[in-house]
PDB file of C-alpha atoms and ligand atoms in Angstrom:
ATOM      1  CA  UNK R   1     -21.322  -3.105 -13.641  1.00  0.00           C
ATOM      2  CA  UNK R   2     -23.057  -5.494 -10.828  1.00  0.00           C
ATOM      3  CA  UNK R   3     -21.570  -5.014  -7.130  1.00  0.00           C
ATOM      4  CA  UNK R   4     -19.047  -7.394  -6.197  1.00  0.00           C
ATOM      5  CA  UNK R   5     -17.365  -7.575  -2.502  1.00  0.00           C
ATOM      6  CA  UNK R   6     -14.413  -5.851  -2.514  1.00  0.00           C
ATOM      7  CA  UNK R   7     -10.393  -7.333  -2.533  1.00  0.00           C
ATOM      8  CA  UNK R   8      -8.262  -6.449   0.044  1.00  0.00           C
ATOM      9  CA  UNK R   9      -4.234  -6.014  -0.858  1.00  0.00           C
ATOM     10  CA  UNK R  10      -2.346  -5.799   1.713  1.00  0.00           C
ATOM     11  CA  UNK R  11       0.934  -3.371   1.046  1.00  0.00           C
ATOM     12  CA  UNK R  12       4.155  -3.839   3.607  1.00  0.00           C
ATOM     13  CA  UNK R  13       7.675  -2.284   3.282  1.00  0.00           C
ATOM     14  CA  UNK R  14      10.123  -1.481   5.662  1.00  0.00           C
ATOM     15  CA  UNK R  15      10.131   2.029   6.880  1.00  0.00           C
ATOM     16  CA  UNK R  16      11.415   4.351   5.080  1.00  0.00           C
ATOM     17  CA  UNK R  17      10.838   2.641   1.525  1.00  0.00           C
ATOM     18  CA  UNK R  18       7.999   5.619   0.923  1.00  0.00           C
ATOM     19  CA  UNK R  19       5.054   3.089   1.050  1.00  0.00           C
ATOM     20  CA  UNK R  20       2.946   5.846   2.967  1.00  0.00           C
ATOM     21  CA  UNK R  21       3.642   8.406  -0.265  1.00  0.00           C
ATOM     22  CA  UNK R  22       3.012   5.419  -2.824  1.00  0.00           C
ATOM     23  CA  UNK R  23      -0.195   4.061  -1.394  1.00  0.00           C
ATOM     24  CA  UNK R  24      -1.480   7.534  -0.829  1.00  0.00           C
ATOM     25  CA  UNK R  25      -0.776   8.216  -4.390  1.00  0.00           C
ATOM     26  CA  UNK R  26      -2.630   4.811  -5.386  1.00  0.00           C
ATOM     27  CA  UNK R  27      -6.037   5.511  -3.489  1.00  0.00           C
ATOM     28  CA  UNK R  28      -5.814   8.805  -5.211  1.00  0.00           C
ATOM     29  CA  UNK R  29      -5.723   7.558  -9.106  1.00  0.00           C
ATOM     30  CA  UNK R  30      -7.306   4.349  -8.575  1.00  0.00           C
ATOM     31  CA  UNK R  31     -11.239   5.086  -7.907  1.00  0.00           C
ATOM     32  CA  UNK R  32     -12.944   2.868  -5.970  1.00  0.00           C
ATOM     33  CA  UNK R  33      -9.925   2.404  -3.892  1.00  0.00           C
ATOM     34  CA  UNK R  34      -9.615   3.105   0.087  1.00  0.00           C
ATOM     35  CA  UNK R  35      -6.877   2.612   2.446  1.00  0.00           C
ATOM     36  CA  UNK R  36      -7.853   1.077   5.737  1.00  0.00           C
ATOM     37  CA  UNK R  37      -7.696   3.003   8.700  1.00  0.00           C
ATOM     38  CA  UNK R  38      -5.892   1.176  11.736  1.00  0.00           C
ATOM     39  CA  UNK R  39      -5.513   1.588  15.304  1.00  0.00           C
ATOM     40  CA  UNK R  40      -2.064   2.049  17.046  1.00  0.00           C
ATOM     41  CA  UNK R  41      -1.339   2.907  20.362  1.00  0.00           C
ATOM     42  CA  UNK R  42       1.734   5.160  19.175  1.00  0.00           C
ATOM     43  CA  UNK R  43       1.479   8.789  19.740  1.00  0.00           C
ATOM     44  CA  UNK R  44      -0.057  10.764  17.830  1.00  0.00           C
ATOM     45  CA  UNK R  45       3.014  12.897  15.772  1.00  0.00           C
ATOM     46  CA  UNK R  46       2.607  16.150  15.041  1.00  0.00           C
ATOM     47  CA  UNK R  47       0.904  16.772  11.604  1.00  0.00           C
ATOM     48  CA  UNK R  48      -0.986  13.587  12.164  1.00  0.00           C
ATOM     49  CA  UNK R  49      -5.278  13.484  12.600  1.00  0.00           C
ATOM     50  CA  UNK R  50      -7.078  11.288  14.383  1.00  0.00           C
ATOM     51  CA  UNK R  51      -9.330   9.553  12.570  1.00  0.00           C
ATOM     52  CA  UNK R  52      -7.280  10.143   9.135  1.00  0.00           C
ATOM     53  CA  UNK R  53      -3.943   8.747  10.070  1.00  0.00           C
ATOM     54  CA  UNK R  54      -4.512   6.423  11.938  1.00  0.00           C
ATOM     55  CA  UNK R  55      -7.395   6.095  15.212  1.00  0.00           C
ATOM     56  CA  UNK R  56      -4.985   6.704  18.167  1.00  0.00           C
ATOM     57  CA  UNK R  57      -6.355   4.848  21.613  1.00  0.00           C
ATOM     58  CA  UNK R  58      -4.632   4.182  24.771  1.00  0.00           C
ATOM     59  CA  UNK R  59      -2.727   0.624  25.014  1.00  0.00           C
ATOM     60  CA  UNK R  60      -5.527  -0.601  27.391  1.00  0.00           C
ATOM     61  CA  UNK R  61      -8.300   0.228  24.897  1.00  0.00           C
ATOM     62  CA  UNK R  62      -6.300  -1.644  22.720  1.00  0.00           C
ATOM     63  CA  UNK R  63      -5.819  -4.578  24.804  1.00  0.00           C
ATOM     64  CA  UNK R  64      -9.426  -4.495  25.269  1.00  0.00           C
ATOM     65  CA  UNK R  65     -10.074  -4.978  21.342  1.00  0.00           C
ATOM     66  CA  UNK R  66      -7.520  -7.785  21.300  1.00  0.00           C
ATOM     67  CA  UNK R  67      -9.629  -9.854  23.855  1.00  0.00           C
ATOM     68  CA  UNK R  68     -12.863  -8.868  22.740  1.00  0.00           C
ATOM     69  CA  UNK R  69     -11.074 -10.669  18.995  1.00  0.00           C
ATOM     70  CA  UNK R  70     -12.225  -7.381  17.407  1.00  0.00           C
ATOM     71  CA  UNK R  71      -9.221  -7.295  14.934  1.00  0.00           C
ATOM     72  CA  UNK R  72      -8.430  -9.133  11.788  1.00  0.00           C
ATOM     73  CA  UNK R  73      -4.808  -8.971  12.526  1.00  0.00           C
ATOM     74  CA  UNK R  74      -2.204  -6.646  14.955  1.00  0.00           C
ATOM     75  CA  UNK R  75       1.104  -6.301  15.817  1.00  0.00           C
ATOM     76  CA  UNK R  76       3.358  -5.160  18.127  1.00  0.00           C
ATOM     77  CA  UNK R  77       5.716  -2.896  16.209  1.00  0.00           C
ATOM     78  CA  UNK R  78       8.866  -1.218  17.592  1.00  0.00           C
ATOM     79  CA  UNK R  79       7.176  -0.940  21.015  1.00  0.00           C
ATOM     80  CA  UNK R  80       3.642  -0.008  20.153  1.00  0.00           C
ATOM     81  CA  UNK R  81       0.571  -1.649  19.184  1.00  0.00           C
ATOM     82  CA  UNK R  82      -0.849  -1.470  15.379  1.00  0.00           C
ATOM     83  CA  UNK R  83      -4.254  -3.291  14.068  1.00  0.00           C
ATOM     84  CA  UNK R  84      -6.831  -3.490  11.708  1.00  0.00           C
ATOM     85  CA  UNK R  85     -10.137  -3.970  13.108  1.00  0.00           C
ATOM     86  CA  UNK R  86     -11.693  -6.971  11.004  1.00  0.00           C
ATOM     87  CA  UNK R  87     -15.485  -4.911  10.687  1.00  0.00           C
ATOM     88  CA  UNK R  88     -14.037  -1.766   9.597  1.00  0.00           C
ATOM     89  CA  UNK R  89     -12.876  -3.583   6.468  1.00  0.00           C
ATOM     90  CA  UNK R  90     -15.286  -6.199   6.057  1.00  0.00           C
ATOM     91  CA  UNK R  91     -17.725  -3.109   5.789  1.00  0.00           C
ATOM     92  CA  UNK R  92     -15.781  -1.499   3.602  1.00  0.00           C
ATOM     93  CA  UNK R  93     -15.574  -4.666   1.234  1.00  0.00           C
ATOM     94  CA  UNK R  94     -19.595  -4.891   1.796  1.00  0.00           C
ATOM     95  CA  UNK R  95     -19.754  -1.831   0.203  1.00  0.00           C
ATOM     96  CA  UNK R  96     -18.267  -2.631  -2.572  1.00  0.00           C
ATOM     97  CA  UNK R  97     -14.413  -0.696  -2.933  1.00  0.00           C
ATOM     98  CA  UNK R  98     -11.638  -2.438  -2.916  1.00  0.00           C
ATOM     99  CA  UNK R  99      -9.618  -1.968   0.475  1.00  0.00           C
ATOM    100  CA  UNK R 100      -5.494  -1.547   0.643  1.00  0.00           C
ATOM    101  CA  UNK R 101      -3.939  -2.735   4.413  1.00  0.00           C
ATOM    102  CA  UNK R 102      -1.094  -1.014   4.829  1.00  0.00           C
ATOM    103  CA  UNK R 103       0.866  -3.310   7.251  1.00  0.00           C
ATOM    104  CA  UNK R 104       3.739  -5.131   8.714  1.00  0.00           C
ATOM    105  CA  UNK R 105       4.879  -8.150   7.567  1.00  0.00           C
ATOM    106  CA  UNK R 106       3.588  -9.925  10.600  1.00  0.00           C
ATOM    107  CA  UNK R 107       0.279  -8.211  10.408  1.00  0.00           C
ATOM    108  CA  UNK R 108       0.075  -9.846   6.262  1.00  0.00           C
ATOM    109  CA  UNK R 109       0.841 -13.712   7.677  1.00  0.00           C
ATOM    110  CA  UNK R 110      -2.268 -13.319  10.055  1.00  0.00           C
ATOM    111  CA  UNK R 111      -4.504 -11.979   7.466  1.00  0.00           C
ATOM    112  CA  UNK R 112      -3.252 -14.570   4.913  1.00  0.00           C
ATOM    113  CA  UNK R 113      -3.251 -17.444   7.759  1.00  0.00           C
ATOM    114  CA  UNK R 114      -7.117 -16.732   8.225  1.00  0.00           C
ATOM    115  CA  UNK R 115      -7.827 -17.384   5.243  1.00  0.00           C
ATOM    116  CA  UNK R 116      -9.042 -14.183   3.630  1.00  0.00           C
ATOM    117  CA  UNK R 117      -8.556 -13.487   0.043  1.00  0.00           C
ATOM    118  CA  UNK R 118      -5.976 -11.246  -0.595  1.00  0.00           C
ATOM    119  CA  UNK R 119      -3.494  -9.975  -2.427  1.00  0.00           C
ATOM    120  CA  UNK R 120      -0.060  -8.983  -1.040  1.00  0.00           C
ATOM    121  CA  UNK R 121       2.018  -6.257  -1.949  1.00  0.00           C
ATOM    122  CA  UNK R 122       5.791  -6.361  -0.826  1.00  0.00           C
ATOM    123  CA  UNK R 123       7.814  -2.867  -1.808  1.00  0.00           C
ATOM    124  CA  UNK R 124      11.261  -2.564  -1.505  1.00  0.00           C
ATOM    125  CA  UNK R 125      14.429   0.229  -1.119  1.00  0.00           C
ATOM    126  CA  UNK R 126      16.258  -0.526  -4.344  1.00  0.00           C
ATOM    127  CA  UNK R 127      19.046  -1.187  -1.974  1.00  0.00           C
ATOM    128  CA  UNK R 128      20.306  -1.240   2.065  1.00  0.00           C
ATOM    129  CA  UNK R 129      22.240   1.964   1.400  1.00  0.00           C
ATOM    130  CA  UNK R 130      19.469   4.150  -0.078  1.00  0.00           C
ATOM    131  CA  UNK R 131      17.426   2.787   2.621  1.00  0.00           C
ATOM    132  CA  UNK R 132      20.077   3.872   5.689  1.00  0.00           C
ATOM    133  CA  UNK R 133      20.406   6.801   3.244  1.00  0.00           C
ATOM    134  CA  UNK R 134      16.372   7.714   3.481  1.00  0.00           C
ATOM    135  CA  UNK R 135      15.986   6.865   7.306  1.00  0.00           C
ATOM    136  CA  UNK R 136      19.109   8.774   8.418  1.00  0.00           C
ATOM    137  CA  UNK R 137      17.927  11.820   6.375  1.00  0.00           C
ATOM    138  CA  UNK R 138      14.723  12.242   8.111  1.00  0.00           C
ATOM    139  CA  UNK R 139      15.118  10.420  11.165  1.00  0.00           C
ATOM    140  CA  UNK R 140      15.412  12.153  15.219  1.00  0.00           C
ATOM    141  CA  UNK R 141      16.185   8.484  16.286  1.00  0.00           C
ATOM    142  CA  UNK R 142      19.157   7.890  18.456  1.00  0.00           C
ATOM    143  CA  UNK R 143      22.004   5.316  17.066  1.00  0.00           C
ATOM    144  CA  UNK R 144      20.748   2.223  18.970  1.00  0.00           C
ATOM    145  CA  UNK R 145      17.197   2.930  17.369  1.00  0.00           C
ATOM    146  CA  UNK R 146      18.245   3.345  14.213  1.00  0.00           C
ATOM    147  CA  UNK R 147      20.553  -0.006  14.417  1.00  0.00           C
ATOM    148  CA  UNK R 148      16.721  -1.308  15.397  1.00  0.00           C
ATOM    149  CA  UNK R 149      15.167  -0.055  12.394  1.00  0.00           C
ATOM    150  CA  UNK R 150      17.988  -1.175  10.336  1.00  0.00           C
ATOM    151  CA  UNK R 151      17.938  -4.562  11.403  1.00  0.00           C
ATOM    152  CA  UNK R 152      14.081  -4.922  12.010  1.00  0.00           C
ATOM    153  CA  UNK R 153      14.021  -3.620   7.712  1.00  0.00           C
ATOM    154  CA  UNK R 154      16.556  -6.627   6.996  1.00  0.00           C
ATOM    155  CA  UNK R 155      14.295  -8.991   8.905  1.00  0.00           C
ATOM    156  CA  UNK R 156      11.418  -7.568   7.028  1.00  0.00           C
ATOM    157  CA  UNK R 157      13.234  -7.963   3.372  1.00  0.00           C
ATOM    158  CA  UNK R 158      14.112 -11.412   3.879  1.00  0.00           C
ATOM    159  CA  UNK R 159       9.779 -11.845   4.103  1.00  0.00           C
ATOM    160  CA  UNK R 160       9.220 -10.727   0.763  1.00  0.00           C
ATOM    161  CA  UNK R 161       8.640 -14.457  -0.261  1.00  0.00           C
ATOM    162  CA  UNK R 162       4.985 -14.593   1.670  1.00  0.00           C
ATOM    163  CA  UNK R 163       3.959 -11.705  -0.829  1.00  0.00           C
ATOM    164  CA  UNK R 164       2.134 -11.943  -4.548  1.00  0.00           C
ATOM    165  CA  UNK R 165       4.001  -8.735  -5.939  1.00  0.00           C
ATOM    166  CA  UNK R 166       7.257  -6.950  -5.244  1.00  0.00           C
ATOM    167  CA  UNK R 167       7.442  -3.209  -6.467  1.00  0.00           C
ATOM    168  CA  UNK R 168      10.631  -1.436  -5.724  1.00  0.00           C
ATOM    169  CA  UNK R 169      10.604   1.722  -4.957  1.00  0.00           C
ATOM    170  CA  UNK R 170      13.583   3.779  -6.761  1.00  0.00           C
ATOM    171  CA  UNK R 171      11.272   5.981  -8.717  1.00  0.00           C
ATOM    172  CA  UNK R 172       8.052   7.589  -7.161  1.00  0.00           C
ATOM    173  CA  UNK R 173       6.066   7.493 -10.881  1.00  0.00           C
ATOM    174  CA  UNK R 174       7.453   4.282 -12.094  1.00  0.00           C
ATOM    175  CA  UNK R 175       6.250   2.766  -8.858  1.00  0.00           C
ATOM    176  CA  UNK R 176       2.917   3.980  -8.463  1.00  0.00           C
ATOM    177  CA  UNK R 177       2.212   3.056 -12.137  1.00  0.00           C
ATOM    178  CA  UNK R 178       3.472  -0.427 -11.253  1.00  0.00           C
ATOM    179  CA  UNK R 179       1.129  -0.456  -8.079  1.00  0.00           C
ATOM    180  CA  UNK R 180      -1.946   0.527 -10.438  1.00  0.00           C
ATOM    181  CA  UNK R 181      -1.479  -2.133 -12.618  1.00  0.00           C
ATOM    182  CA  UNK R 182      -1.405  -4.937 -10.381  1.00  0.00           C
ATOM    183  CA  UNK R 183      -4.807  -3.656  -8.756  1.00  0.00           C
ATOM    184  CA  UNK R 184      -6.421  -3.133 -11.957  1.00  0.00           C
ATOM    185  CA  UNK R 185      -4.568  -6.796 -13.337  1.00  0.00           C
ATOM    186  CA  UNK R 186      -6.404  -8.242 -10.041  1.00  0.00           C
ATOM    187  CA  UNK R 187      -9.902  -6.741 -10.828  1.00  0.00           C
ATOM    188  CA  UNK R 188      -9.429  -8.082 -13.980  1.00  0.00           C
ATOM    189  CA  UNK R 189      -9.231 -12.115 -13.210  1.00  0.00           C
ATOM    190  CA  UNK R 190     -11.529 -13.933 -14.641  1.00  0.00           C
ATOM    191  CA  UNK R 191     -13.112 -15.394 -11.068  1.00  0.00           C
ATOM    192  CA  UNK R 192     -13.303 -11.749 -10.534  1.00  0.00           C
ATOM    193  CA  UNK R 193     -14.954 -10.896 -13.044  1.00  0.00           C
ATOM    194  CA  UNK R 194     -17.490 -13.819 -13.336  1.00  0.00           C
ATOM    195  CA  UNK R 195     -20.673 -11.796 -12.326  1.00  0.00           C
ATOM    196  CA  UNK R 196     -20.063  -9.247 -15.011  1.00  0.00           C
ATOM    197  CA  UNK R 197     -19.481 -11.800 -18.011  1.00  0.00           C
ATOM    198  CA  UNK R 198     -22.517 -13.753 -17.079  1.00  0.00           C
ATOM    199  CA  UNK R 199     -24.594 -10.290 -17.457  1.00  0.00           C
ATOM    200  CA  UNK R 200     -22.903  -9.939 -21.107  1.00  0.00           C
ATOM    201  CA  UNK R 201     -23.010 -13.414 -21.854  1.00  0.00           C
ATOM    202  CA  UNK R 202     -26.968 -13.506 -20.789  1.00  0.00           C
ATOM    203  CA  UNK R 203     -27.303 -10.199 -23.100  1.00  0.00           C
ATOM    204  CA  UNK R 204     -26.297 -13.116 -26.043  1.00  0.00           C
ATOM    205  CA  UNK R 205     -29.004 -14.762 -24.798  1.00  0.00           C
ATOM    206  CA  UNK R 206     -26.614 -17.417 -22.825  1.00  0.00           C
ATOM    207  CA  UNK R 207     -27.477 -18.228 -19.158  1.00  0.00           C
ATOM    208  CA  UNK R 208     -24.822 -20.288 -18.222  1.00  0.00           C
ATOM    209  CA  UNK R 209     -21.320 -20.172 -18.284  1.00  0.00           C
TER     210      UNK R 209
HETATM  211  P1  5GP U   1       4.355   4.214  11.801  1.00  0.00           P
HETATM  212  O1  5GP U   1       4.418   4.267  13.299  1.00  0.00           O
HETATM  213  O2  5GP U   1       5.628   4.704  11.186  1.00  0.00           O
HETATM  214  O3  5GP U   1       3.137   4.914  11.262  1.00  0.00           O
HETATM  215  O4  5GP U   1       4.209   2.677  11.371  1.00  0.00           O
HETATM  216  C1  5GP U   1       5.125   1.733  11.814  1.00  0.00           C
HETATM  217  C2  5GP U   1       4.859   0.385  11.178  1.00  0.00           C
HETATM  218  O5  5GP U   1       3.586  -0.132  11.574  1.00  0.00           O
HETATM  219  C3  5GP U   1       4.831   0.380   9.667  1.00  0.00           C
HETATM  220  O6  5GP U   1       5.661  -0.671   9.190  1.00  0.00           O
HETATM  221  C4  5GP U   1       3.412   0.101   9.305  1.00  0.00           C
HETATM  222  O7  5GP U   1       3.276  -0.613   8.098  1.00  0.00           O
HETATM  223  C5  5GP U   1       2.961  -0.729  10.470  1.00  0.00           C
HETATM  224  N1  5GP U   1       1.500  -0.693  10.625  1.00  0.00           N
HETATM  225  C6  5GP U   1       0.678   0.372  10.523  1.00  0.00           C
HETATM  226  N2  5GP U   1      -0.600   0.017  10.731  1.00  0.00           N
HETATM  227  C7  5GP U   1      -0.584  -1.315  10.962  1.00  0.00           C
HETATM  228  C8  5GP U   1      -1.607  -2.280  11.239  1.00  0.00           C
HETATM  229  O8  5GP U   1      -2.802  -2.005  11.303  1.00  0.00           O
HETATM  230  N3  5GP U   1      -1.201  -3.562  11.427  1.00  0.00           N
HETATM  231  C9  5GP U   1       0.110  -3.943  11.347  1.00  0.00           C
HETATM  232  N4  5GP U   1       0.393  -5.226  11.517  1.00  0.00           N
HETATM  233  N5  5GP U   1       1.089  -3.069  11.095  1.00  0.00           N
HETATM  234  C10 5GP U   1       0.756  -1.770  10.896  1.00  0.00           C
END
């Protein structure tokens, strides 16, 4: 198959839908898949690598990317700084695998508003109360945090309408088999997929399409 430059889908969800378990899944099954590493601010929590999780820097090293325009599109989420830095995943593209964003809702209008291809993602809870249900469970977060969360995951629900896909997540399996079709439906479009019919066609002895 000839090179092509790689598609970008961009995958949000409000925390606590499982996107980080889904998506991990994905890059695993799908080959020629990568997730995008980002940059946050955040601490680092425990169990987490840097370099693998995400690349943790200091908010003034961050602030420092912003003006030097080094990202393709950050946030500010709950407090702390998230981006993707636009050469990490145009180099990634260059190479030819396709590249999954995992990011905020406001992070997928900035890549869509510049204009980059793309294909977004949105997952949902299949409902507010097995949401609460999942972020209560796990979470250390005082009440007045978690009333944050809750409300910052309604906010994020009512975006669902910027996205391509919806995939709700009820069912680890069911999901990820959802989220593999869509990529392999997208790498199956027929723009996408120009370069390789015009080798088949030319093997009929056709040069142009
Ligand atoms: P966490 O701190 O739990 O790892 O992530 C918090 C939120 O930040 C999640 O909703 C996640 O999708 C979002 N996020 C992670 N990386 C990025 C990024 O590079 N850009 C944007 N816009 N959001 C991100």
């Amino acid at each position: 198959m000839e090179k092509r430059e790689g598609l970008v889908f961009v995958v949000s969800a409000p925390s606590g839908t499982g996107k980080t378990t889904l998506v991990e899944r994905l890059v695993r099954e799908v080959p020629h898949l990568v997730e995008s590493r980002s940059y946050t601010s955040r601490a680092q929590r425990q169990g987490e690598h840097d370099g693998v999780d995400y690349n943790f820097i200091s908010r003034e090293a961050f602030e420092q990317m912003i003006a030097r325009d080094e990202f393709l599109e950050w946030a500010d989420v709950f407090g702390n700084y998230y981006g993707t830095r636009a050469s990490d995943t145009a180099a990634l593209q260059a190479s030819g695998v396709d590249v999954v964003l995992v990011i905020d809702v406001q992070g997928e209008r900035q890549v869509r508003a510049r204009g980059v291809p793309m294909v977004g993602i949105f997952v949902m809870p299949p409902s507010f109360e097995v949401l609460e249900h999942r972020l209560r469970g796990r979470s250390k977060d005082s009440e007045d945090a978690m009333r944050r969360r809750l409300q910052t995951a309604r906010d994020e629900v009512a975006g669902y309408t910027d996205y391509d896909y919806v995939v709700v997540n009820d069912d680890l399996e069911p999901a990820v088999d959802r989220l593999r079709a869509i990529v392999l439906a997208e790498r199956s479009r027929r723009s996408v997929m120009a370069p390789v019919a015009h080798a088949i066609m030319r093997t009929f002895g056709i040069t142009q399409a």
